[in-house]
Amino acid sequence: GGKPQKGGTLTFLTLADQIQHLDPQRNYTGEDLAFTSAYLNRTLNAFKYSADEAQGQELVPDLATDTGTPSDGGKTWTWTLRDGIKWEDGKPITCEDIKYGVSRTYATDTITDGPQYAVQYLDVPKDKDGASVYKGPYDTSAKNDTAAFDKAIECNGNDIVFHLNQPIGDFNYTVTLSAFAPVPKAADTGEKYDDHPISSGPYKIQEYSKGSQLVLVRNTNWSAASDNYRKAYPDKIVYKFGLEASVIDQRMIQNAGEDQTAVTTDPVEPASLSTVFGSDEFKDRRVDSFDPYVRYIVVNVAKIKDLNQRKAI
Protein backbone atom coordinates (compact mmCIF):
# COMPACT_ATOMS: atom_id res chain seq x y z
CA GLY A 1 0.00 0.00 0.00
CA GLY A 2 2.31 2.74 -1.18
CA LYS A 3 5.97 3.48 -0.60
CA PRO A 4 7.31 1.87 2.61
CA GLN A 5 8.38 4.18 5.41
CA LYS A 6 10.43 3.39 8.49
CA GLY A 7 8.80 3.50 11.89
CA GLY A 8 5.73 2.26 13.70
CA THR A 9 4.74 -1.13 15.04
CA LEU A 10 3.86 -4.23 13.03
CA THR A 11 1.45 -6.48 14.94
CA PHE A 12 0.76 -10.16 14.29
CA LEU A 13 -2.51 -11.62 15.62
CA THR A 14 -2.75 -15.38 16.08
CA LEU A 15 -4.67 -18.24 17.67
CA ALA A 16 -1.40 -19.96 18.63
CA ASP A 17 -0.01 -19.72 22.15
CA GLN A 18 3.59 -19.34 20.99
CA ILE A 19 5.94 -19.66 18.06
CA GLN A 20 6.67 -23.36 17.89
CA HIS A 21 10.44 -22.87 17.97
CA LEU A 22 12.60 -19.73 18.04
CA ASP A 23 15.75 -21.85 18.36
CA PRO A 24 17.10 -21.79 14.77
CA GLN A 25 18.20 -25.44 14.84
CA ARG A 26 14.72 -26.55 16.02
CA ASN A 27 12.68 -24.34 13.70
CA TYR A 28 11.14 -26.29 10.82
CA THR A 29 7.67 -24.78 10.31
CA GLY A 30 7.08 -22.66 7.22
CA GLU A 31 5.50 -19.59 8.85
CA ASP A 32 7.95 -19.62 11.76
CA LEU A 33 10.94 -19.99 9.43
CA ALA A 34 9.71 -17.03 7.40
CA PHE A 35 9.17 -14.93 10.53
CA THR A 36 12.45 -15.66 12.29
CA SER A 37 14.51 -15.54 9.09
CA ALA A 38 13.11 -12.10 8.34
CA TYR A 39 13.79 -10.63 11.76
CA LEU A 40 16.14 -12.71 13.95
CA ASN A 41 18.21 -15.32 12.11
CA ARG A 42 20.53 -14.86 9.16
CA THR A 43 21.87 -17.74 7.08
CA LEU A 44 24.51 -18.10 4.37
CA ASN A 45 21.90 -17.93 1.62
CA ALA A 46 18.27 -16.85 1.46
CA PHE A 47 15.40 -16.82 -1.02
CA LYS A 48 14.75 -13.57 -2.83
CA TYR A 49 11.87 -11.49 -1.51
CA SER A 50 9.41 -11.19 -4.37
CA ALA A 51 5.69 -11.34 -5.05
CA ASP A 52 6.60 -13.10 -8.29
CA GLU A 53 6.61 -16.88 -7.73
CA ALA A 54 9.53 -17.55 -10.05
CA GLN A 55 11.71 -14.77 -8.61
CA GLY A 56 10.83 -15.95 -5.11
CA GLN A 57 12.67 -19.20 -5.84
CA GLU A 58 15.94 -17.43 -6.65
CA LEU A 59 18.83 -17.59 -4.20
CA VAL A 60 20.59 -14.51 -2.87
CA PRO A 61 23.59 -14.32 -0.52
CA ASP A 62 22.85 -13.36 3.08
CA LEU A 63 25.70 -13.78 5.58
CA ALA A 64 27.98 -14.69 2.68
CA THR A 65 29.33 -12.68 -0.21
CA ASP A 66 27.86 -15.06 -2.81
CA THR A 67 25.58 -18.09 -2.98
CA GLY A 68 28.35 -20.68 -2.56
CA THR A 69 30.96 -22.39 -4.72
CA PRO A 70 30.85 -26.16 -5.27
CA SER A 71 33.93 -28.26 -6.01
CA ASP A 72 34.90 -31.93 -6.06
CA GLY A 73 31.82 -32.70 -8.13
CA GLY A 74 29.48 -31.10 -5.59
CA LYS A 75 30.91 -32.87 -2.52
CA THR A 76 32.55 -29.69 -1.23
CA TRP A 77 30.91 -26.27 -0.85
CA THR A 78 32.64 -23.02 0.13
CA TRP A 79 31.32 -19.63 1.24
CA THR A 80 33.10 -16.41 2.24
CA LEU A 81 31.45 -14.42 5.02
CA ARG A 82 30.68 -10.73 4.62
CA ASP A 83 32.55 -8.08 6.55
CA GLY A 84 30.70 -6.23 9.31
CA ILE A 85 28.21 -8.95 10.32
CA LYS A 86 27.53 -8.78 14.07
CA TRP A 87 25.52 -10.30 16.89
CA GLU A 88 23.13 -8.19 18.92
CA ASP A 89 25.89 -7.65 21.53
CA GLY A 90 28.21 -6.20 18.88
CA LYS A 91 30.53 -9.20 18.62
CA PRO A 92 31.39 -10.33 15.08
CA ILE A 93 29.59 -13.34 13.59
CA THR A 94 32.28 -15.83 12.65
CA CYS A 95 32.70 -19.05 10.74
CA GLU A 96 33.01 -20.82 14.10
CA ASP A 97 29.55 -19.53 15.08
CA ILE A 98 28.01 -21.07 11.98
CA LYS A 99 29.91 -24.30 12.56
CA TYR A 100 28.74 -24.42 16.16
CA GLY A 101 25.13 -23.80 15.13
CA VAL A 102 25.26 -26.72 12.71
CA SER A 103 26.88 -28.93 15.38
CA ARG A 104 23.79 -28.53 17.57
CA THR A 105 21.64 -30.47 15.06
CA TYR A 106 23.59 -33.59 16.02
CA ALA A 107 22.43 -33.33 19.65
CA THR A 108 19.13 -35.02 18.85
CA ASP A 109 18.28 -35.70 22.49
CA THR A 110 18.23 -31.94 23.19
CA ILE A 111 17.73 -30.18 19.86
CA THR A 112 14.49 -31.74 18.66
CA ASP A 113 12.06 -31.18 15.77
CA GLY A 114 14.53 -29.51 13.39
CA PRO A 115 15.68 -30.83 10.00
CA GLN A 116 18.47 -33.41 9.85
CA TYR A 117 20.10 -32.42 6.56
CA ALA A 118 23.44 -31.72 8.24
CA VAL A 119 23.51 -35.17 9.82
CA GLN A 120 22.44 -36.70 6.52
CA TYR A 121 24.82 -34.82 4.19
CA LEU A 122 28.01 -33.92 6.10
CA ASP A 123 30.96 -36.28 5.76
CA VAL A 124 30.82 -37.57 9.33
CA PRO A 125 31.14 -41.37 9.67
CA LYS A 126 28.35 -43.56 10.98
CA ASP A 127 28.67 -46.27 13.62
CA LYS A 128 27.61 -49.90 13.13
CA ASP A 129 24.01 -48.97 13.95
CA GLY A 130 23.94 -46.22 11.33
CA ALA A 131 24.06 -43.35 13.82
CA SER A 132 26.56 -40.51 13.55
CA VAL A 133 29.79 -40.99 15.52
CA TYR A 134 29.44 -37.31 16.47
CA LYS A 135 26.75 -36.62 19.07
CA GLY A 136 26.77 -32.84 19.19
CA PRO A 137 28.44 -30.23 21.42
CA TYR A 138 26.81 -31.23 24.72
CA ASP A 139 28.22 -34.78 24.86
CA THR A 140 31.57 -34.62 26.67
CA SER A 141 32.23 -38.37 26.68
CA ALA A 142 35.29 -39.89 25.03
CA LYS A 143 33.00 -41.74 22.60
CA ASN A 144 31.89 -38.47 20.99
CA ASP A 145 34.01 -38.09 17.85
CA THR A 146 34.41 -34.31 17.71
CA ALA A 147 37.39 -34.63 15.35
CA ALA A 148 35.16 -36.22 12.70
CA PHE A 149 32.83 -33.22 12.77
CA ASP A 150 35.76 -30.78 12.69
CA LYS A 151 36.91 -32.37 9.43
CA ALA A 152 33.45 -32.02 7.90
CA ILE A 153 33.28 -28.24 8.40
CA GLU A 154 36.47 -26.22 8.07
CA CYS A 155 36.97 -22.59 9.06
CA ASN A 156 39.71 -20.71 7.23
CA GLY A 157 39.40 -17.11 8.31
CA ASN A 158 36.24 -15.77 6.68
CA ASP A 159 35.83 -18.92 4.58
CA ILE A 160 33.62 -21.80 5.65
CA VAL A 161 33.97 -25.13 3.84
CA PHE A 162 31.46 -27.99 4.04
CA HIS A 163 32.65 -31.48 3.14
CA LEU A 164 29.75 -33.75 2.15
CA ASN A 165 29.50 -37.52 1.99
CA GLN A 166 27.96 -37.40 -1.50
CA PRO A 167 27.50 -34.86 -4.30
CA ILE A 168 24.66 -32.47 -3.36
CA GLY A 169 23.97 -30.15 -6.26
CA ASP A 170 21.45 -28.04 -4.33
CA PHE A 171 23.27 -27.80 -1.02
CA ASN A 172 23.25 -24.01 -1.53
CA TYR A 173 19.45 -24.22 -1.12
CA THR A 174 19.76 -26.43 1.96
CA VAL A 175 21.71 -23.77 3.88
CA THR A 176 18.77 -21.34 3.63
CA LEU A 177 17.22 -23.31 6.50
CA SER A 178 17.87 -21.81 9.92
CA ALA A 179 19.33 -25.15 11.03
CA PHE A 180 22.44 -23.73 9.32
CA ALA A 181 22.18 -20.38 11.14
CA PRO A 182 24.99 -19.32 13.50
CA VAL A 183 24.75 -19.66 17.28
CA PRO A 184 27.35 -18.15 19.65
CA LYS A 185 28.67 -21.00 21.80
CA ALA A 186 29.03 -18.80 24.89
CA ALA A 187 25.32 -17.91 24.76
CA ASP A 188 23.98 -21.40 24.09
CA THR A 189 21.67 -22.59 26.86
CA GLY A 190 20.74 -25.89 25.24
CA GLU A 191 17.01 -26.58 25.30
CA LYS A 192 16.35 -23.19 26.93
CA TYR A 193 17.88 -21.38 23.96
CA ASP A 194 14.44 -21.78 22.40
CA ASP A 195 13.15 -19.08 24.75
CA HIS A 196 15.70 -16.40 23.89
CA PRO A 197 18.01 -16.96 20.91
CA ILE A 198 20.67 -14.33 20.24
CA SER A 199 19.85 -12.26 17.17
CA SER A 200 21.94 -11.96 14.04
CA GLY A 201 19.15 -10.07 12.25
CA PRO A 202 17.72 -6.54 12.38
CA TYR A 203 15.62 -7.14 15.51
CA LYS A 204 16.19 -8.67 18.94
CA ILE A 205 13.86 -10.09 21.58
CA GLN A 206 12.70 -7.63 24.23
CA GLU A 207 10.00 -9.89 25.69
CA TYR A 208 8.75 -13.42 25.09
CA SER A 209 5.76 -14.39 27.24
CA LYS A 210 4.23 -17.57 25.85
CA GLY A 211 0.47 -17.34 25.72
CA SER A 212 0.69 -13.55 25.74
CA GLN A 213 3.14 -11.87 23.38
CA LEU A 214 6.54 -11.72 21.71
CA VAL A 215 8.05 -8.25 21.35
CA LEU A 216 10.94 -7.52 19.00
CA VAL A 217 12.81 -4.21 18.98
CA ARG A 218 15.59 -2.94 16.76
CA ASN A 219 18.99 -4.60 17.02
CA THR A 220 21.25 -1.55 17.09
CA ASN A 221 24.28 -3.69 16.14
CA TRP A 222 22.67 -4.85 12.91
CA SER A 223 23.98 -2.96 9.90
CA ALA A 224 22.02 -2.40 6.73
CA ALA A 225 25.38 -2.06 4.96
CA SER A 226 26.05 -5.74 5.69
CA ASP A 227 22.50 -6.83 4.85
CA ASN A 228 20.95 -5.72 1.57
CA TYR A 229 18.28 -8.41 1.99
CA ARG A 230 16.19 -7.13 4.91
CA LYS A 231 14.68 -3.65 4.84
CA ALA A 232 13.66 -3.61 8.54
CA TYR A 233 11.00 -0.91 8.23
CA PRO A 234 9.08 -1.23 11.55
CA ASP A 235 10.57 0.04 14.79
CA LYS A 236 8.85 -2.72 16.75
CA ILE A 237 7.20 -6.06 15.99
CA VAL A 238 4.60 -7.48 18.38
CA TYR A 239 3.19 -11.01 18.12
CA LYS A 240 -0.08 -11.33 20.07
CA PHE A 241 -0.78 -14.95 21.10
CA GLY A 242 -3.85 -16.90 22.20
CA LEU A 243 -6.57 -14.79 20.59
CA GLU A 244 -10.01 -16.13 19.67
CA ALA A 245 -10.57 -16.48 15.93
CA SER A 246 -13.67 -14.26 16.06
CA VAL A 247 -11.69 -11.58 17.90
CA ILE A 248 -8.94 -11.63 15.27
CA ASP A 249 -11.52 -11.31 12.48
CA GLN A 250 -13.28 -8.37 14.10
CA ARG A 251 -10.04 -6.55 14.88
CA MET A 252 -8.85 -6.96 11.31
CA ILE A 253 -12.23 -5.94 9.85
CA GLN A 254 -12.57 -2.84 12.06
CA ASN A 255 -9.02 -1.77 11.13
CA ALA A 256 -8.66 0.73 13.97
CA GLY A 257 -5.74 1.90 16.10
CA GLU A 258 -2.75 -0.46 16.15
CA ASP A 259 -4.74 -2.96 14.08
CA GLN A 260 -4.28 -0.71 11.04
CA THR A 261 -0.75 -2.12 10.91
CA ALA A 262 -1.70 -5.65 11.96
CA VAL A 263 -1.66 -8.89 9.98
CA THR A 264 -2.79 -12.42 10.66
CA THR A 265 -1.80 -15.66 8.98
CA ASP A 266 -4.74 -17.56 10.53
CA PRO A 267 -7.72 -18.39 8.31
CA VAL A 268 -10.82 -16.22 8.30
CA GLU A 269 -13.75 -17.70 10.23
CA PRO A 270 -16.62 -18.98 8.02
CA ALA A 271 -18.94 -16.36 9.54
CA SER A 272 -16.63 -13.59 8.34
CA LEU A 273 -16.04 -14.85 4.79
CA SER A 274 -19.00 -13.00 3.23
CA THR A 275 -17.89 -9.74 4.84
CA VAL A 276 -14.21 -10.02 3.90
CA PHE A 277 -14.71 -11.37 0.37
CA GLY A 278 -17.97 -9.62 -0.41
CA SER A 279 -16.72 -6.05 -0.19
CA ASP A 280 -14.15 -4.12 -2.20
CA GLU A 281 -13.20 -2.43 1.06
CA PHE A 282 -10.98 -5.44 1.79
CA LYS A 283 -9.66 -6.23 -1.69
CA ASP A 284 -6.15 -4.94 -0.93
CA ARG A 285 -6.00 -6.63 2.47
CA ARG A 286 -7.37 -10.13 1.92
CA VAL A 287 -5.57 -13.17 0.57
CA ASP A 288 -7.22 -16.16 -1.09
CA SER A 289 -4.76 -18.99 -1.60
CA PHE A 290 -4.20 -22.67 -1.04
CA ASP A 291 -2.79 -23.70 2.32
CA PRO A 292 0.39 -25.78 1.88
CA TYR A 293 -0.65 -28.04 4.75
CA VAL A 294 -3.38 -30.66 5.20
CA ARG A 295 -4.93 -31.53 8.55
CA TYR A 296 -6.65 -34.86 8.95
CA ILE A 297 -8.28 -36.92 11.70
CA VAL A 298 -7.68 -40.65 11.97
CA VAL A 299 -10.76 -42.48 13.25
CA ASN A 300 -10.19 -45.44 15.56
CA VAL A 301 -12.08 -48.10 13.61
CA ALA A 302 -11.75 -50.57 16.51
CA LYS A 303 -13.99 -48.33 18.60
CA ILE A 304 -16.20 -46.82 15.90
CA LYS A 305 -16.99 -49.93 13.89
CA ASP A 306 -20.02 -48.67 11.99
CA LEU A 307 -19.03 -47.30 8.57
CA ASN A 308 -21.98 -44.88 8.48
CA GLN A 309 -20.97 -43.41 11.83
CA ARG A 310 -17.42 -42.90 10.54
CA LYS A 311 -18.82 -41.23 7.41
CA ALA A 312 -20.91 -38.93 9.58
CA ILE A 313 -17.85 -37.93 11.59
mmCIF file of N, CA, C and O in Angstrom, residues 26-70:
data_model
loop_
_atom_site.group_PDB
_atom_site.id
_atom_site.type_symbol
_atom_site.label_atom_id
_atom_site.label_comp_id
_atom_site.label_asym_id
_atom_site.label_seq_id
_atom_site.Cartn_x
_atom_site.Cartn_y
_atom_site.Cartn_z
ATOM 1 N N ARG A 26 15.955 -25.780 15.759
ATOM 2 C CA ARG A 26 14.724 -26.546 16.015
ATOM 3 C C ARG A 26 13.557 -26.059 15.172
ATOM 4 O O ARG A 26 12.482 -26.676 15.160
ATOM 5 N N ASN A 27 13.749 -24.969 14.481
ATOM 6 C CA ASN A 27 12.679 -24.336 13.701
ATOM 7 C C ASN A 27 12.528 -25.047 12.349
ATOM 8 O O ASN A 27 13.475 -25.095 11.566
ATOM 9 N N TYR A 28 11.350 -25.584 12.089
ATOM 10 C CA TYR A 28 11.138 -26.292 10.820
ATOM 11 C C TYR A 28 9.691 -26.163 10.358
ATOM 12 O O TYR A 28 9.143 -27.058 9.729
ATOM 13 N N THR A 29 9.041 -25.056 10.714
ATOM 14 C CA THR A 29 7.670 -24.781 10.307
ATOM 15 C C THR A 29 7.668 -23.563 9.393
ATOM 16 O O THR A 29 8.268 -22.541 9.725
ATOM 17 N N GLY A 30 7.001 -23.680 8.266
ATOM 18 C CA GLY A 30 7.077 -22.660 7.221
ATOM 19 C C GLY A 30 6.882 -21.228 7.694
ATOM 20 O O GLY A 30 7.724 -20.350 7.449
ATOM 21 N N GLU A 31 5.780 -20.955 8.401
ATOM 22 C CA GLU A 31 5.501 -19.594 8.847
ATOM 23 C C GLU A 31 6.547 -19.120 9.850
ATOM 24 O O GLU A 31 6.972 -17.959 9.821
ATOM 25 N N ASP A 32 6.961 -20.015 10.743
ATOM 26 C CA ASP A 32 7.945 -19.624 11.760
ATOM 27 C C ASP A 32 9.316 -19.392 11.133
ATOM 28 O O ASP A 32 10.050 -18.481 11.540
ATOM 29 N N LEU A 33 9.673 -20.209 10.139
ATOM 30 C CA LEU A 33 10.936 -19.992 9.428
ATOM 31 C C LEU A 33 10.930 -18.636 8.732
ATOM 32 O O LEU A 33 11.918 -17.900 8.763
ATOM 33 N N ALA A 34 9.810 -18.309 8.100
ATOM 34 C CA ALA A 34 9.708 -17.027 7.401
ATOM 35 C C ALA A 34 9.832 -15.869 8.387
ATOM 36 O O ALA A 34 10.531 -14.881 8.120
ATOM 37 N N PHE A 35 9.159 -16.003 9.529
ATOM 38 C CA PHE A 35 9.172 -14.928 10.526
ATOM 39 C C PHE A 35 10.567 -14.729 11.114
ATOM 40 O O PHE A 35 11.109 -13.621 11.111
ATOM 41 N N THR A 36 11.156 -15.804 11.619
ATOM 42 C CA THR A 36 12.453 -15.664 12.288
ATOM 43 C C THR A 36 13.567 -15.339 11.299
ATOM 44 O O THR A 36 14.500 -14.601 11.644
ATOM 45 N N SER A 37 13.476 -15.848 10.083
ATOM 46 C CA SER A 37 14.510 -15.544 9.088
ATOM 47 C C SER A 37 14.436 -14.096 8.632
ATOM 48 O O SER A 37 15.448 -13.521 8.216
ATOM 49 N N ALA A 38 13.255 -13.509 8.708
ATOM 50 C CA ALA A 38 13.113 -12.101 8.335
ATOM 51 C C ALA A 38 13.642 -11.168 9.412
ATOM 52 O O ALA A 38 14.174 -10.094 9.105
ATOM 53 N N TYR A 39 13.544 -11.577 10.676
ATOM 54 C CA TYR A 39 13.787 -10.634 11.765
ATOM 55 C C TYR A 39 14.939 -11.004 12.695
ATOM 56 O O TYR A 39 15.605 -10.118 13.240
ATOM 57 N N LEU A 40 15.200 -12.305 12.909
ATOM 58 C CA LEU A 40 16.145 -12.711 13.955
ATOM 59 C C LEU A 40 17.348 -13.504 13.466
ATOM 60 O O LEU A 40 18.442 -13.337 14.003
ATOM 61 N N ASN A 41 17.150 -14.386 12.498
ATOM 62 C CA ASN A 41 18.208 -15.322 12.108
ATOM 63 C C ASN A 41 18.668 -15.083 10.677
ATOM 64 O O ASN A 41 17.850 -15.073 9.761
ATOM 65 N N ARG A 42 19.963 -14.939 10.504
ATOM 66 C CA ARG A 42 20.530 -14.861 9.163
ATOM 67 C C ARG A 42 21.207 -16.188 8.824
ATOM 68 O O ARG A 42 21.681 -16.901 9.716
ATOM 69 N N THR A 43 21.247 -16.506 7.554
ATOM 70 C CA THR A 43 21.872 -17.739 7.078
ATOM 71 C C THR A 43 22.797 -17.397 5.913
ATOM 72 O O THR A 43 22.797 -16.269 5.414
ATOM 73 N N LEU A 44 23.574 -18.364 5.466
ATOM 74 C CA LEU A 44 24.513 -18.104 4.373
ATOM 75 C C LEU A 44 23.794 -17.629 3.119
ATOM 76 O O LEU A 44 24.211 -16.667 2.468
ATOM 77 N N ASN A 45 22.706 -18.301 2.772
ATOM 78 C CA ASN A 45 21.897 -17.931 1.617
ATOM 79 C C ASN A 45 20.460 -17.722 2.050
ATOM 80 O O ASN A 45 20.039 -18.183 3.114
ATOM 81 N N ALA A 46 19.694 -17.057 1.201
ATOM 82 C CA ALA A 46 18.273 -16.852 1.461
ATOM 83 C C ALA A 46 17.538 -16.847 0.124
ATOM 84 O O ALA A 46 18.153 -16.776 -0.947
ATOM 85 N N PHE A 47 16.219 -16.932 0.189
ATOM 86 C CA PHE A 47 15.403 -16.819 -1.019
ATOM 87 C C PHE A 47 15.043 -15.355 -1.243
ATOM 88 O O PHE A 47 14.756 -14.619 -0.300
ATOM 89 N N LYS A 48 15.040 -14.960 -2.478
ATOM 90 C CA LYS A 48 14.754 -13.568 -2.831
ATOM 91 C C LYS A 48 13.340 -13.185 -2.416
ATOM 92 O O LYS A 48 12.390 -13.938 -2.624
ATOM 93 N N TYR A 49 13.194 -12.005 -1.815
ATOM 94 C CA TYR A 49 11.870 -11.487 -1.510
ATOM 95 C C TYR A 49 11.214 -11.010 -2.799
ATOM 96 O O TYR A 49 11.729 -10.121 -3.478
ATOM 97 N N SER A 50 10.083 -11.605 -3.155
ATOM 98 C CA SER A 50 9.406 -11.191 -4.371
ATOM 99 C C SER A 50 7.978 -11.706 -4.366
ATOM 100 O O SER A 50 7.707 -12.825 -3.905
ATOM 101 N N ALA A 51 7.072 -10.894 -4.876
ATOM 102 C CA ALA A 51 5.695 -11.343 -5.050
ATOM 103 C C ALA A 51 5.567 -12.255 -6.262
ATOM 104 O O ALA A 51 4.577 -12.963 -6.411
ATOM 105 N N ASP A 52 6.585 -12.243 -7.117
ATOM 106 C CA ASP A 52 6.605 -13.103 -8.291
ATOM 107 C C ASP A 52 7.087 -14.497 -7.878
ATOM 108 O O ASP A 52 8.160 -14.642 -7.290
ATOM 109 N N GLU A 53 6.305 -15.524 -8.198
ATOM 110 C CA GLU A 53 6.610 -16.876 -7.729
ATOM 111 C C GLU A 53 7.963 -17.358 -8.232
ATOM 112 O O GLU A 53 8.738 -17.964 -7.482
ATOM 113 N N ALA A 54 8.264 -17.090 -9.492
ATOM 114 C CA ALA A 54 9.532 -17.552 -10.054
ATOM 115 C C ALA A 54 10.714 -16.838 -9.400
ATOM 116 O O ALA A 54 11.706 -17.471 -9.019
ATOM 117 N N GLN A 55 10.623 -15.522 -9.250
ATOM 118 C CA GLN A 55 11.707 -14.772 -8.613
ATOM 119 C C GLN A 55 11.872 -15.160 -7.145
ATOM 120 O O GLN A 55 12.980 -15.144 -6.608
ATOM 121 N N GLY A 56 10.777 -15.549 -6.506
ATOM 122 C CA GLY A 56 10.829 -15.946 -5.110
ATOM 123 C C GLY A 56 11.551 -17.257 -4.869
ATOM 124 O O GLY A 56 11.806 -17.631 -3.728
ATOM 125 N N GLN A 57 11.904 -17.955 -5.949
ATOM 126 C CA GLN A 57 12.665 -19.198 -5.835
ATOM 127 C C GLN A 57 14.149 -18.983 -6.118
ATOM 128 O O GLN A 57 14.937 -19.930 -6.084
ATOM 129 N N GLU A 58 14.536 -17.736 -6.380
ATOM 130 C CA GLU A 58 15.940 -17.431 -6.649
ATOM 131 C C GLU A 58 16.718 -17.293 -5.343
ATOM 132 O O GLU A 58 16.201 -16.802 -4.340
ATOM 133 N N LEU A 59 17.964 -17.728 -5.366
ATOM 134 C CA LEU A 59 18.833 -17.587 -4.203
ATOM 135 C C LEU A 59 19.546 -16.247 -4.223
ATOM 136 O O LEU A 59 19.915 -15.745 -5.290
ATOM 137 N N VAL A 60 19.754 -15.696 -3.035
ATOM 138 C CA VAL A 60 20.587 -14.509 -2.875
ATOM 139 C C VAL A 60 21.519 -14.762 -1.693
ATOM 140 O O VAL A 60 21.186 -15.514 -0.777
ATOM 141 N N PRO A 61 22.701 -14.168 -1.678
ATOM 142 C CA PRO A 61 23.586 -14.318 -0.516
ATOM 143 C C PRO A 61 23.059 -13.528 0.669
ATOM 144 O O PRO A 61 22.448 -12.477 0.502
ATOM 145 N N ASP A 62 23.289 -14.038 1.866
ATOM 146 C CA ASP A 62 22.847 -13.358 3.084
ATOM 147 C C ASP A 62 24.059 -13.045 3.963
ATOM 148 O O ASP A 62 24.647 -11.973 3.855
ATOM 149 N N LEU A 63 24.488 -13.989 4.795
ATOM 150 C CA LEU A 63 25.705 -13.782 5.581
ATOM 151 C C LEU A 63 26.955 -13.861 4.720
ATOM 152 O O LEU A 63 28.022 -13.390 5.116
ATOM 153 N N ALA A 64 26.833 -14.471 3.558
ATOM 154 C CA ALA A 64 27.982 -14.692 2.677
ATOM 155 C C ALA A 64 28.031 -13.655 1.563
ATOM 156 O O ALA A 64 27.076 -12.910 1.328
ATOM 157 N N THR A 65 29.146 -13.635 0.880
ATOM 158 C CA THR A 65 29.334 -12.680 -0.214
ATOM 159 C C THR A 65 28.747 -13.177 -1.525
ATOM 160 O O THR A 65 28.541 -12.399 -2.451
ATOM 161 N N ASP A 66 28.513 -14.493 -1.634
ATOM 162 C CA ASP A 66 27.865 -15.055 -2.814
ATOM 163 C C ASP A 66 27.081 -16.284 -2.385
ATOM 164 O O ASP A 66 27.002 -16.600 -1.196
ATOM 165 N N THR A 67 26.475 -16.984 -3.325
ATOM 166 C CA THR A 67 25.578 -18.092 -2.976
ATOM 167 C C THR A 67 26.280 -19.436 -2.877
ATOM 168 O O THR A 67 25.642 -20.481 -2.843
ATOM 169 N N GLY A 68 27.616 -19.439 -2.785
ATOM 170 C CA GLY A 68 28.352 -20.677 -2.559
ATOM 171 C C GLY A 68 29.022 -21.216 -3.801
ATOM 172 O O GLY A 68 28.504 -21.076 -4.912
ATOM 173 N N THR A 69 30.187 -21.832 -3.605
ATOM 174 C CA THR A 69 30.960 -22.386 -4.720
ATOM 175 C C THR A 69 31.171 -23.883 -4.500
ATOM 176 O O THR A 69 31.809 -24.292 -3.524
ATOM 177 N N PRO A 70 30.634 -24.720 -5.398
ATOM 178 C CA PRO A 70 30.854 -26.159 -5.269
ATOM 179 C C PRO A 70 32.182 -26.574 -5.910
ATOM 180 O O PRO A 70 32.681 -25.926 -6.831
#
